[in-house]
XYZ file of C-alpha atoms in Angstrom:
290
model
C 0.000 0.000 0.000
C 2.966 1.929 0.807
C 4.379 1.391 -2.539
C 1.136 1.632 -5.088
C 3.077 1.287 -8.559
C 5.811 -1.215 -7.473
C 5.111 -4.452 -8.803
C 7.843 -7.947 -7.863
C 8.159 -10.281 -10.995
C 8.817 -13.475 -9.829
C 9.339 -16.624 -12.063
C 8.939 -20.253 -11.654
C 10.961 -23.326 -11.285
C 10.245 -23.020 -15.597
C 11.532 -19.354 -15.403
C 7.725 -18.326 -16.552
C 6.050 -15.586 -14.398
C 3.187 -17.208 -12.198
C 2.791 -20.071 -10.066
C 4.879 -23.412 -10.388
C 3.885 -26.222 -12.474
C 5.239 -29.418 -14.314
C 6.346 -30.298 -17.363
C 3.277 -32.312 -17.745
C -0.305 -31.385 -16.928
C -2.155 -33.090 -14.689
C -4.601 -35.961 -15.961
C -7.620 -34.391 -16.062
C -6.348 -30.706 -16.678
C -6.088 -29.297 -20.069
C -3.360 -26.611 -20.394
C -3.256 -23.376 -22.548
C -0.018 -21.730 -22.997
C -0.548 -17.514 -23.419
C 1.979 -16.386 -25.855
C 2.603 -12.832 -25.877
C 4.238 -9.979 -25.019
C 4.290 -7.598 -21.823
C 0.982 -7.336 -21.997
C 0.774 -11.229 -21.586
C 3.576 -11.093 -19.110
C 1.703 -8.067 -17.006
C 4.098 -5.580 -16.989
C 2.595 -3.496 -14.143
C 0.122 -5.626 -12.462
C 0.678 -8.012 -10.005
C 0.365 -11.531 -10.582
C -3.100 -12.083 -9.964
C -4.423 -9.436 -12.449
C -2.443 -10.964 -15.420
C -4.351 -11.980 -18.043
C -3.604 -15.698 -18.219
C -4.915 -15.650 -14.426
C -7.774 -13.950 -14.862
C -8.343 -16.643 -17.791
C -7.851 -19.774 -15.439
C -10.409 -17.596 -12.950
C -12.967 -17.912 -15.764
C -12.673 -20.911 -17.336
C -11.840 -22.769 -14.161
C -9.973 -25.320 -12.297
C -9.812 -28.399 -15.578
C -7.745 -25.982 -16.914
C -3.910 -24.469 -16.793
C -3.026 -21.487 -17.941
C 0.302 -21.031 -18.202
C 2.070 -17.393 -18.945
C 4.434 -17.494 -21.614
C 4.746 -13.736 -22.262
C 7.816 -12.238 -22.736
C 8.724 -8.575 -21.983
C 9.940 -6.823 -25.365
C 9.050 -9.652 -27.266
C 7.994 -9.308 -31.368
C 6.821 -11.949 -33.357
C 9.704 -13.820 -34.323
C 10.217 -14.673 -30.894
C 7.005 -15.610 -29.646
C 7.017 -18.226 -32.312
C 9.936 -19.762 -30.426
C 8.054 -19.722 -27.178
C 4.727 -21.630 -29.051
C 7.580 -24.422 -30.236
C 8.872 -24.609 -26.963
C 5.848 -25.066 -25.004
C 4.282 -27.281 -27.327
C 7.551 -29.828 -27.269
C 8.675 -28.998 -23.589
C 5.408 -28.417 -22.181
C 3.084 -30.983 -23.497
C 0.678 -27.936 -24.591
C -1.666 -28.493 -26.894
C -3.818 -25.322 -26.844
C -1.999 -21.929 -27.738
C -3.664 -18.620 -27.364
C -1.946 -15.868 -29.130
C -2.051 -12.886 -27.500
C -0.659 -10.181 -30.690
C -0.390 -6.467 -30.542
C 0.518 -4.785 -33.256
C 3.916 -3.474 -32.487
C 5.073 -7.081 -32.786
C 5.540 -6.866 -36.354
C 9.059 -6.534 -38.010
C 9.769 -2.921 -39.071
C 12.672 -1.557 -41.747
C 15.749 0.133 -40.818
C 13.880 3.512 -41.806
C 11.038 2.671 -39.519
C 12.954 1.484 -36.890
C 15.387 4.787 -36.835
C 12.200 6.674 -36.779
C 11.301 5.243 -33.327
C 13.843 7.800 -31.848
C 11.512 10.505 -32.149
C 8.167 8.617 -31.528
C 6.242 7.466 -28.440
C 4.808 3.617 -28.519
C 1.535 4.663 -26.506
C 2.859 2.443 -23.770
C 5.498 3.581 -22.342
C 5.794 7.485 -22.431
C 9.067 8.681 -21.871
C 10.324 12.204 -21.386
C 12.993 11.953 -23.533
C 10.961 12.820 -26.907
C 9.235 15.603 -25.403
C 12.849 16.888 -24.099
C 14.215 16.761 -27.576
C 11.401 18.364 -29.423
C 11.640 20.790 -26.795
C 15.039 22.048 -27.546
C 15.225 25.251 -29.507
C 11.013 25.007 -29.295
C 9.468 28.706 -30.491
C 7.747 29.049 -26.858
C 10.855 28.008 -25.063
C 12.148 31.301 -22.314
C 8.579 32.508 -22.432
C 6.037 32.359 -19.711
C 5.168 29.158 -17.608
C 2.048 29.337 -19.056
C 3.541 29.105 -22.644
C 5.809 26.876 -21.993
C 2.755 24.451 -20.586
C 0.895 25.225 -23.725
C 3.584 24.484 -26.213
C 4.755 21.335 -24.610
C 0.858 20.367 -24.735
C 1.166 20.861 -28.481
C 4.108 18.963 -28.587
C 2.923 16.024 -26.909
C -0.309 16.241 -29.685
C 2.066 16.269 -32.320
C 4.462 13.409 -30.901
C 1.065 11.514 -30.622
C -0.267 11.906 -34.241
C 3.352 11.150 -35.241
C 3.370 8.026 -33.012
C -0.374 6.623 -34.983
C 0.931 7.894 -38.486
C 4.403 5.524 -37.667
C 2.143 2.347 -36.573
C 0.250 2.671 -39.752
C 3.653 3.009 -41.773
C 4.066 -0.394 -40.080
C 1.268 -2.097 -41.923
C 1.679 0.120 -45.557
C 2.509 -2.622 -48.097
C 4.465 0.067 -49.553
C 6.849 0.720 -46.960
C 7.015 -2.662 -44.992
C 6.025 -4.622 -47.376
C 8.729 -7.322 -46.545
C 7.677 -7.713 -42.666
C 4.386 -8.128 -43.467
C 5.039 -10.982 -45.451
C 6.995 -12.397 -42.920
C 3.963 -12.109 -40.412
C 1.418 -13.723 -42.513
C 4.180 -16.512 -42.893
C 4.251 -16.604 -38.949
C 0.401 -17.198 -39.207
C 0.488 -19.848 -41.617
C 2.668 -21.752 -39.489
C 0.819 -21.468 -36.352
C -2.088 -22.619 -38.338
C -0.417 -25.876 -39.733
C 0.972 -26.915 -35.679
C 0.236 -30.466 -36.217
C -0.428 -31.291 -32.402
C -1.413 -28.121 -31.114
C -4.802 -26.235 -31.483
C -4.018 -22.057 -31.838
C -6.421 -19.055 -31.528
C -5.353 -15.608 -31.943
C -6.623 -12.909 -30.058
C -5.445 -9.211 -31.421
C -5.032 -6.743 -27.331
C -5.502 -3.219 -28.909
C -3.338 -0.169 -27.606
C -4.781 1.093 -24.614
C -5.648 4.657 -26.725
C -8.825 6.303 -28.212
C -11.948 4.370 -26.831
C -13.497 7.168 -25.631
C -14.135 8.161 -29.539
C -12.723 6.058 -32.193
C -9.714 3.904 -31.711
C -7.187 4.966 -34.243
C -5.701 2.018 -34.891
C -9.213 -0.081 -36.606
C -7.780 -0.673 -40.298
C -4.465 -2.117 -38.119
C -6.779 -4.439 -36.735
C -8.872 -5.201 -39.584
C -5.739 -5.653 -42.011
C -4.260 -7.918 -39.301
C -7.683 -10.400 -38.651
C -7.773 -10.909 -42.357
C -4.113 -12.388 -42.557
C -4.770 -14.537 -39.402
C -7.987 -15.873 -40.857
C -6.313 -16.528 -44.640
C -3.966 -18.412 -42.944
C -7.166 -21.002 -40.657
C -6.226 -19.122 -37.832
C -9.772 -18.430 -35.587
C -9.099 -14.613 -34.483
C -10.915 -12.229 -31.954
C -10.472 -8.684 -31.965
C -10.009 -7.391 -28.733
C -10.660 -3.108 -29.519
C -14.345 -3.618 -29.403
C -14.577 -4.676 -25.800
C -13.150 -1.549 -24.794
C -15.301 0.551 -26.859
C -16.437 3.895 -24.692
C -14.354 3.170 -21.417
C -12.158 6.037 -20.548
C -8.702 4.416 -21.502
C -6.512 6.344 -19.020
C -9.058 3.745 -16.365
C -7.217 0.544 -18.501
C -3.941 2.005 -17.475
C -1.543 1.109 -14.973
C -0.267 4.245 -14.573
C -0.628 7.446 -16.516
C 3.160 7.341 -17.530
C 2.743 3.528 -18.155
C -0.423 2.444 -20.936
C -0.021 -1.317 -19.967
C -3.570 -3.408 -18.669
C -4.617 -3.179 -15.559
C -5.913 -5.572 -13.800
C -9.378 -4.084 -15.036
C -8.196 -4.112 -18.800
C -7.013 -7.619 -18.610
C -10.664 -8.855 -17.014
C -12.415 -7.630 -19.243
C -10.057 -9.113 -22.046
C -10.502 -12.356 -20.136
C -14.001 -12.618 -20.151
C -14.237 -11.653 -23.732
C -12.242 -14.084 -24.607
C -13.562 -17.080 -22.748
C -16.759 -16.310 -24.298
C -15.606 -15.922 -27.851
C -13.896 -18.733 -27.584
C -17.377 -20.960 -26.056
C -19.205 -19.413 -28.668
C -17.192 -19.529 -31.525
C -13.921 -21.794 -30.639
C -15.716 -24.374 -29.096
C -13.060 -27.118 -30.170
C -10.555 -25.205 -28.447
C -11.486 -25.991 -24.829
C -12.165 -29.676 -25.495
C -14.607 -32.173 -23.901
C -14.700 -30.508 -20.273
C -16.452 -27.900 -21.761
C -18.587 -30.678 -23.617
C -18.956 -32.889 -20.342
C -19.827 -29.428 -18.379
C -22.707 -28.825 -20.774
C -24.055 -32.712 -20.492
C -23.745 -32.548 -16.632
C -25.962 -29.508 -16.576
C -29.104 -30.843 -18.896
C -29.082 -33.902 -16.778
């Protein structure tokens, strides 16, 4: 309480964040590995209010959720973590947790990055450089709050313009190749069962989320490729985003961001996945018309 926005990471026997577990699942336990990135891993938020917690809280004790995210991580790598838990693991469900700064970017786009903010972590540092030599600079407080407002507007709409650079044919063309590819291959696992779930940036519910052709652009290579996909951005639609934050300098889930991505996802997956949970969800349903 002392301490409101420190958070301990602590990793199991496996070196994954959460509780311990074996390399095999119990009998009668199915297991679903969460591959992702910090927003799997729940950067911010303490154990309990990660989302592959607050999935095992839904769905229920006949299943393991285990959290395979991985601070940082982009694509390429979280491929490696969906090998390794299906050979290591004995995992045979996968849910893919993307967001869309996991794709592969150019040298160009990646030196751009310098001068951009990712709308998760906001860091002074751009705001201090734009700020040097700035018009309103030596002027009152009051203009120097002003301009640095502007700034921060500008950084912002540079920041969206940059993530749809990221997904222009044109410029990235390459990448985005590459990411379909990734999809393809998580579609052919021959012993593992994969659904894809797409966590929007934490940014713009409270009119339009600026990121929607992203989205759209990504669900329709995950679907060419057999991959069963659930857009996450709708969920979120008119909730005050700075109340899905962890902090206001920090744009990662909260505990209340990753519940409701839980819950949306358990039911998507009942409704429209309903191969992916197996026959405890079957046996559930028989038990209760008896």
């Amino acid at each position: 309480e002392e301490t409101p926005w420190c958070v301990g990471y602590f990793r199991n026997n496996m070196g994954y964040r959460g509780v311990e577990f074996t390399p095999e699942p119990a009998e009668d336990v199915e297991r679903i590995g969460v591959v992702g990135d910090s927003f799997v891993f729940g950067e911010g938020v303490q154990v309990e209010g990660t989302l592959p917690v607050q999935l095992n809280q839904v769905l229920g004790p006949r299943y393991e959720l285990i959290n395979l995210g991985q601070v940082g991580a982009f694509t390429g790598q979280e491929m490696v973590a969906t090998y390794s838990a299906v050979e290591s693991l004995d995992t045979h469900r996968i849910l893919f947790v993307f967001l869309i700064n996991d794709v592969g970017v150019t040298e160009t786009l990646a030196a751009q990055q310098d001068f951009i903010n990712d709308l998760i972590i906001f860091r002074d540092a751009h705001l201090s450089a734009r700020n040097s030599g700035a018009w309103y600079k030596g002027h009152s407080r009051l203009v120097d709050f002003i301009g640095s407002q502007l700034q921060m507007r500008s950084i912002e709409q540079d920041t969206i313009q940059w993530y749809r650079d990221c997904y222009d044919p044109a410029k990235n063309g390459n990448n985005l190749l590459q990411l379909e590819s990734y999809f393809h291959e998580l579609a052919a696992l021959p012993t593992c069962e994969v659904a894809m779930v797409i966590y929007p940036l934490l940014e713009g519910f409270e009119d339009e989320y600026p990121f929607t052709e992203i989205h759209e652009r990504v669900s329709s290579m995950a679907s060419r490729a057999g991959l069963p996909v659930l857009d996450l951005a709708p969920a979120f639609a008119g909730i005050e985003s700075s109340a899905l934050w962890v902090h206001p300098a920090d744009h990662h889930p909260n505990r209340r961001a990753n519940g409701i991505a839980a819950k949306t996802i358990v039911s998507w997956l009942r409704r429209e996945v309903p191969d992916f949970l197996t026959q405890y969800e079957a046996g559930d349903e028989i038990a209760e018309s008896n």
